[in-house]
Coordinates of C-alpha atoms in Angstrom, one line a residue:
X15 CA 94.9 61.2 -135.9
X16 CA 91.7 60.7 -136.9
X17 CA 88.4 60.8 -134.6
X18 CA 87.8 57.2 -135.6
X19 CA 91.7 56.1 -134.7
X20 CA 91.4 58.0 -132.0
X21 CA 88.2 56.1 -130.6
X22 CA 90.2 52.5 -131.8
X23 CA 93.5 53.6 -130.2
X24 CA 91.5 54.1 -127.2
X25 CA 89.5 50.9 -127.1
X26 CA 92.5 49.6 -127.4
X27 CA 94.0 51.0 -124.9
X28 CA 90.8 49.7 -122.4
X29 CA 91.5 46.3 -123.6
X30 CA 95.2 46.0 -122.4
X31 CA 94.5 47.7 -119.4
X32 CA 91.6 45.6 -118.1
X33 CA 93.1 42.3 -119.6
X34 CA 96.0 43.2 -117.6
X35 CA 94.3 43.8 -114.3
X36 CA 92.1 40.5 -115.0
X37 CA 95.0 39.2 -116.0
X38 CA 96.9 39.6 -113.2
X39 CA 93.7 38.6 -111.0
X40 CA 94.0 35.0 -112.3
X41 CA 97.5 34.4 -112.2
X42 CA 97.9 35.6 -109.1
X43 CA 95.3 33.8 -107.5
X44 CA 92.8 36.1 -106.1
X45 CA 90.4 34.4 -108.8
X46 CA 90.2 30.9 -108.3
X47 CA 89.6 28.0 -111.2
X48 CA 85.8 27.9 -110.7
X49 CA 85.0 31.2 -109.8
X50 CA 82.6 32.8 -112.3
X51 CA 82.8 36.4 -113.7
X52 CA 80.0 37.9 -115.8
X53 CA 80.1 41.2 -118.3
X54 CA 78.2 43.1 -115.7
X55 CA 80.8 42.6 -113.2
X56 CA 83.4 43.5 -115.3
X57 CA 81.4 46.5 -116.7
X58 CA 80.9 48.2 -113.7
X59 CA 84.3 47.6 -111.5
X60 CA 86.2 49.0 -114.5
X61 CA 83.6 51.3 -116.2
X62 CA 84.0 49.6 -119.6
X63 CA 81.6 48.9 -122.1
X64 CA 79.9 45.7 -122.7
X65 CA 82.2 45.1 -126.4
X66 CA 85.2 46.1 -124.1
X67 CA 84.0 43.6 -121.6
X68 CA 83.5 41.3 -124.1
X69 CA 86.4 41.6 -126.3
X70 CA 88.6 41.2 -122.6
X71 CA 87.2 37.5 -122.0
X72 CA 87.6 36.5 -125.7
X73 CA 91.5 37.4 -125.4
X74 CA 91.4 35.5 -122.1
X75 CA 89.6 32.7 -123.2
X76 CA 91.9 32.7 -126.1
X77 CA 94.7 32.3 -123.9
X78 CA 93.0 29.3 -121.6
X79 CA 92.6 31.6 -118.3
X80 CA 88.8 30.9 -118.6
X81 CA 85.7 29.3 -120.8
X82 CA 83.0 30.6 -121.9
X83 CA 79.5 28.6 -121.8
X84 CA 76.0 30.0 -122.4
X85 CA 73.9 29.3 -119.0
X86 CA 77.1 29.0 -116.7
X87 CA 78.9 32.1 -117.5
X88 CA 82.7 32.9 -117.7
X89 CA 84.6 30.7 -115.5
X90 CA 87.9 30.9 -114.4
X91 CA 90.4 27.8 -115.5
X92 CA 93.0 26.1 -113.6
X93 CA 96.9 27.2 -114.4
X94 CA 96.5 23.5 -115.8
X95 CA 94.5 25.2 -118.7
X96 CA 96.6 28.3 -119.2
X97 CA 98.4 28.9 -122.4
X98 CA 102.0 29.1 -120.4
X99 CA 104.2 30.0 -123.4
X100 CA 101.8 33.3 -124.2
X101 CA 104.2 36.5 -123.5
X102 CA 101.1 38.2 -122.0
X103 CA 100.5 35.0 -119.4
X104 CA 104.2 35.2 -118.4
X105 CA 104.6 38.8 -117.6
X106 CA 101.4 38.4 -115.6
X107 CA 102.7 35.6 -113.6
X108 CA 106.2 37.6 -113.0
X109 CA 103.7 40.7 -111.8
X110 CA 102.5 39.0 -109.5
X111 CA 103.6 35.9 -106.3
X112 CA 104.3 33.7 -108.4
X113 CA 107.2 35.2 -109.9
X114 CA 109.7 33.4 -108.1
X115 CA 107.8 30.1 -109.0
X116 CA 108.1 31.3 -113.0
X117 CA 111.4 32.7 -113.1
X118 CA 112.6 29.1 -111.9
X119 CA 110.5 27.4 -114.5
X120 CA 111.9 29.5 -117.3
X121 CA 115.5 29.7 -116.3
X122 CA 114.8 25.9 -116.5
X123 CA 113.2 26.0 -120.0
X124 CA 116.3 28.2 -121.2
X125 CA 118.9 26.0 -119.7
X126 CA 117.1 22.8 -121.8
X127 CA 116.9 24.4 -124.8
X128 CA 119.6 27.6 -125.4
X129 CA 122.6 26.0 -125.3
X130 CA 121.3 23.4 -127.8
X131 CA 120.2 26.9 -130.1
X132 CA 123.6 28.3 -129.7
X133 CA 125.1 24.9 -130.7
X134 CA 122.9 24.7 -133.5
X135 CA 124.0 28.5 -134.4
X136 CA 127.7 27.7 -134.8
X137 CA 126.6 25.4 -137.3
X138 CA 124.2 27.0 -139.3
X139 CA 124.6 30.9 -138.7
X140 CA 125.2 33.0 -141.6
X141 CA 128.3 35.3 -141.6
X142 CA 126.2 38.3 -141.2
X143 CA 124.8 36.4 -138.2
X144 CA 127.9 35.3 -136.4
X145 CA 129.7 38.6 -137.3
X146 CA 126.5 41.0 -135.5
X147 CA 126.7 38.2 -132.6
X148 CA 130.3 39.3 -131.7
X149 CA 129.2 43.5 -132.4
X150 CA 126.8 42.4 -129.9
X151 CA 128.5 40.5 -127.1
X152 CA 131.1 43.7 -127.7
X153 CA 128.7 46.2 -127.3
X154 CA 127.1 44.5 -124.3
X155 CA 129.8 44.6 -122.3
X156 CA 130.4 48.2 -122.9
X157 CA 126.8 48.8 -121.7
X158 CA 127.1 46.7 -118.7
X159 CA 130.6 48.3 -117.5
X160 CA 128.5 51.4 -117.8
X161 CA 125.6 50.4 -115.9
X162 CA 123.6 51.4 -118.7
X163 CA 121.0 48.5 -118.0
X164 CA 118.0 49.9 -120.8
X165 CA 120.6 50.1 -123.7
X166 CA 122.1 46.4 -122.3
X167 CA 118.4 44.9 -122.1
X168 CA 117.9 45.6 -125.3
X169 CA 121.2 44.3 -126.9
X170 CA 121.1 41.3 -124.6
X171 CA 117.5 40.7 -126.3
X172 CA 118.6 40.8 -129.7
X173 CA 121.8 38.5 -128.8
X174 CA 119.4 35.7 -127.5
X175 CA 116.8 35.9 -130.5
X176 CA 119.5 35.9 -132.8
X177 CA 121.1 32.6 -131.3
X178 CA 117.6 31.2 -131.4
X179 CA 116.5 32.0 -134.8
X180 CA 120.4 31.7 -136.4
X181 CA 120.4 28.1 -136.4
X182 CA 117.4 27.0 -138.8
X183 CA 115.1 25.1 -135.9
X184 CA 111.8 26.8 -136.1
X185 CA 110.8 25.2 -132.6
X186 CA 113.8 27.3 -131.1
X187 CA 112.7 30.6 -132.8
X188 CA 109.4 30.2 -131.7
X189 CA 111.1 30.8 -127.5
X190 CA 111.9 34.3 -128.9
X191 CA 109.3 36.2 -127.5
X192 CA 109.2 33.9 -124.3
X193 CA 113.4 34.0 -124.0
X194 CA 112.9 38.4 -124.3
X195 CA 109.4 38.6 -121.9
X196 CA 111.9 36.8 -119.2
X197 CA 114.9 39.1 -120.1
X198 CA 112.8 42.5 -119.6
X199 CA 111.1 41.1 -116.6
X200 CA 114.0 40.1 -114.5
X201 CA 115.3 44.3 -115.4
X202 CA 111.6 45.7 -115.1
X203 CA 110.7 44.2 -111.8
X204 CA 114.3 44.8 -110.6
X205 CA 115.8 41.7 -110.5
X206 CA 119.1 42.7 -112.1
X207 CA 122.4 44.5 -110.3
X208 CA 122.9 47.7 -111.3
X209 CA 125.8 46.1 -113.3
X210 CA 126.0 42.9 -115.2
X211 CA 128.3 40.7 -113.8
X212 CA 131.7 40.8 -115.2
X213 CA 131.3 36.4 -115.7
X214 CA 128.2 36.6 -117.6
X215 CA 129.5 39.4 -119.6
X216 CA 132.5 37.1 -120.3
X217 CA 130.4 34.5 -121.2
X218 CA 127.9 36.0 -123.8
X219 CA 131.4 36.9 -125.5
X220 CA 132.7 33.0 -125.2
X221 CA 129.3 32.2 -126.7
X222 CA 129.9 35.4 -129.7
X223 CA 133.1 34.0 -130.4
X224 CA 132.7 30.1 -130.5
X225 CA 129.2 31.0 -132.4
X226 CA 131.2 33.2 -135.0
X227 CA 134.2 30.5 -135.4
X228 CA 131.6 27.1 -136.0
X229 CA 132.9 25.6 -132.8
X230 CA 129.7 24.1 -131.6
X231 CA 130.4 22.4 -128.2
X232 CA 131.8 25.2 -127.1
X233 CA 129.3 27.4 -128.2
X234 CA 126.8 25.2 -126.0
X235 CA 129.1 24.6 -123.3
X236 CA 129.5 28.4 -122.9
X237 CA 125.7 29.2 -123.1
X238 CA 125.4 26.5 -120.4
X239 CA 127.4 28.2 -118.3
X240 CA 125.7 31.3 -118.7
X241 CA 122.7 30.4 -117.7
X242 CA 123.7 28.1 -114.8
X243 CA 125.3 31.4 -113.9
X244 CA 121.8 33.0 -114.4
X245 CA 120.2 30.6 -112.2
X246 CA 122.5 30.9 -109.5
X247 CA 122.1 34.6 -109.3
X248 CA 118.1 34.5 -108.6
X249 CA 118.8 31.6 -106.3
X250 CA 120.9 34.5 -104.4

């Protein structure tokens, strides 16, 4: 790597970090909606430049966490404001105390819209689709009987985007991300058993199967159930 890459790579690398950790400030609550921040500030608690500093509000501006205004300063929104769907906005809320609070709302989102996506999949799936939905489901469960929870994440990730994405509605593709920040934050933050239960392993191959054969209502029926199972488990 170049000397210039390397000074971008580690820019970069300052961004995330202090967007995480202001980040994580908001969302959390320990900044308020009102409370003002300046360049300064930020400067000198996390020994960043001013274009570091900088560039960190523009990202959370751009994501609605605060507003910038010349003669008032940078000012901290209310959640009202946030950008909720932003994959950086949700893992900061599940990093922090409101995790519970999110992982409710977005079991809630996934229960209104994936069973209607899987639906929509045993319609409209190609066969490459509905045949690498069933490799999946299979290969899951050999993961999860194995306790093998990074290798499962990861093919329970692909499963889920490919049900949203399979079945033509662009509104439903756009949840990917959203669908796979919840996914890795329920296994990051330790909210999963060691082992996948043996139902909602059953399940994601109910859904595979229906998917694969163009039986629709049971393809969302299934999906229901699998996330109704989902629920239940984080309400345990």
């Amino acid at each position: 790597m170049t000397p210039r890459a390397e000074r971008i790579a580690g820019q970069g690398a300052l961004h995330d970090s202090v967007l995480d950790a202001i980040g994580i400030r908001i969302t959390s609550g320990e900044l308020s909606a009102g409370d003002v921040l300046t360049l300064e500030a930020i400067q000198d608690r996390y020994g960043v430049s001013r274009t570091v500093a900088r560039e960190t509000m523009r990202l959370l501006e751009s994501r609605g966490l605060v507003t910038s205004k010349r003669r008032v300063g940078i000012t901290v929104q209310p959640m009202s404001s946030w950008q909720v769907y932003d994959p950086k906005v949700i893992w900061w809320r599940l990093s922090g105390p409101d995790r519970d609070a999110q992982l409710r709302s977005l079991t809630e989102l996934r229960i209104a819209v994936e069973p209607l996506a899987a639906a929509a999949a045993a319609r409209g799936a190609s066969a490459a689709e509905r045949d690498r939905a069933v490799e999946l489901a299979a290969a899951m469960r050999e993961r999860g009987d194995a306790g093998e929870l990074k290798e499962f994440l990861d093919l329970d990730t692909e499963f889920h985007a490919l049900l949203l994405r399979a079945g033509g509605n662009e509104m439903f593709a756009a949840l990917t991300e959203v669908v796979a920040v919840v996914l890795r934050g329920r296994t990051t933050l330790g909210l999963m058993p060691h082992k996948p239960v043996a139902k909602a392993l059953d399940l994601h191959e109910a859904v595979a199967a229906a998917v694969a054969e163009g039986r629709r209502e049971d393809a969302e029926d299934a999906m229901r159930e699998l996330l109704a199972e989902v629920r239940d488990a984080m309400t345990r």
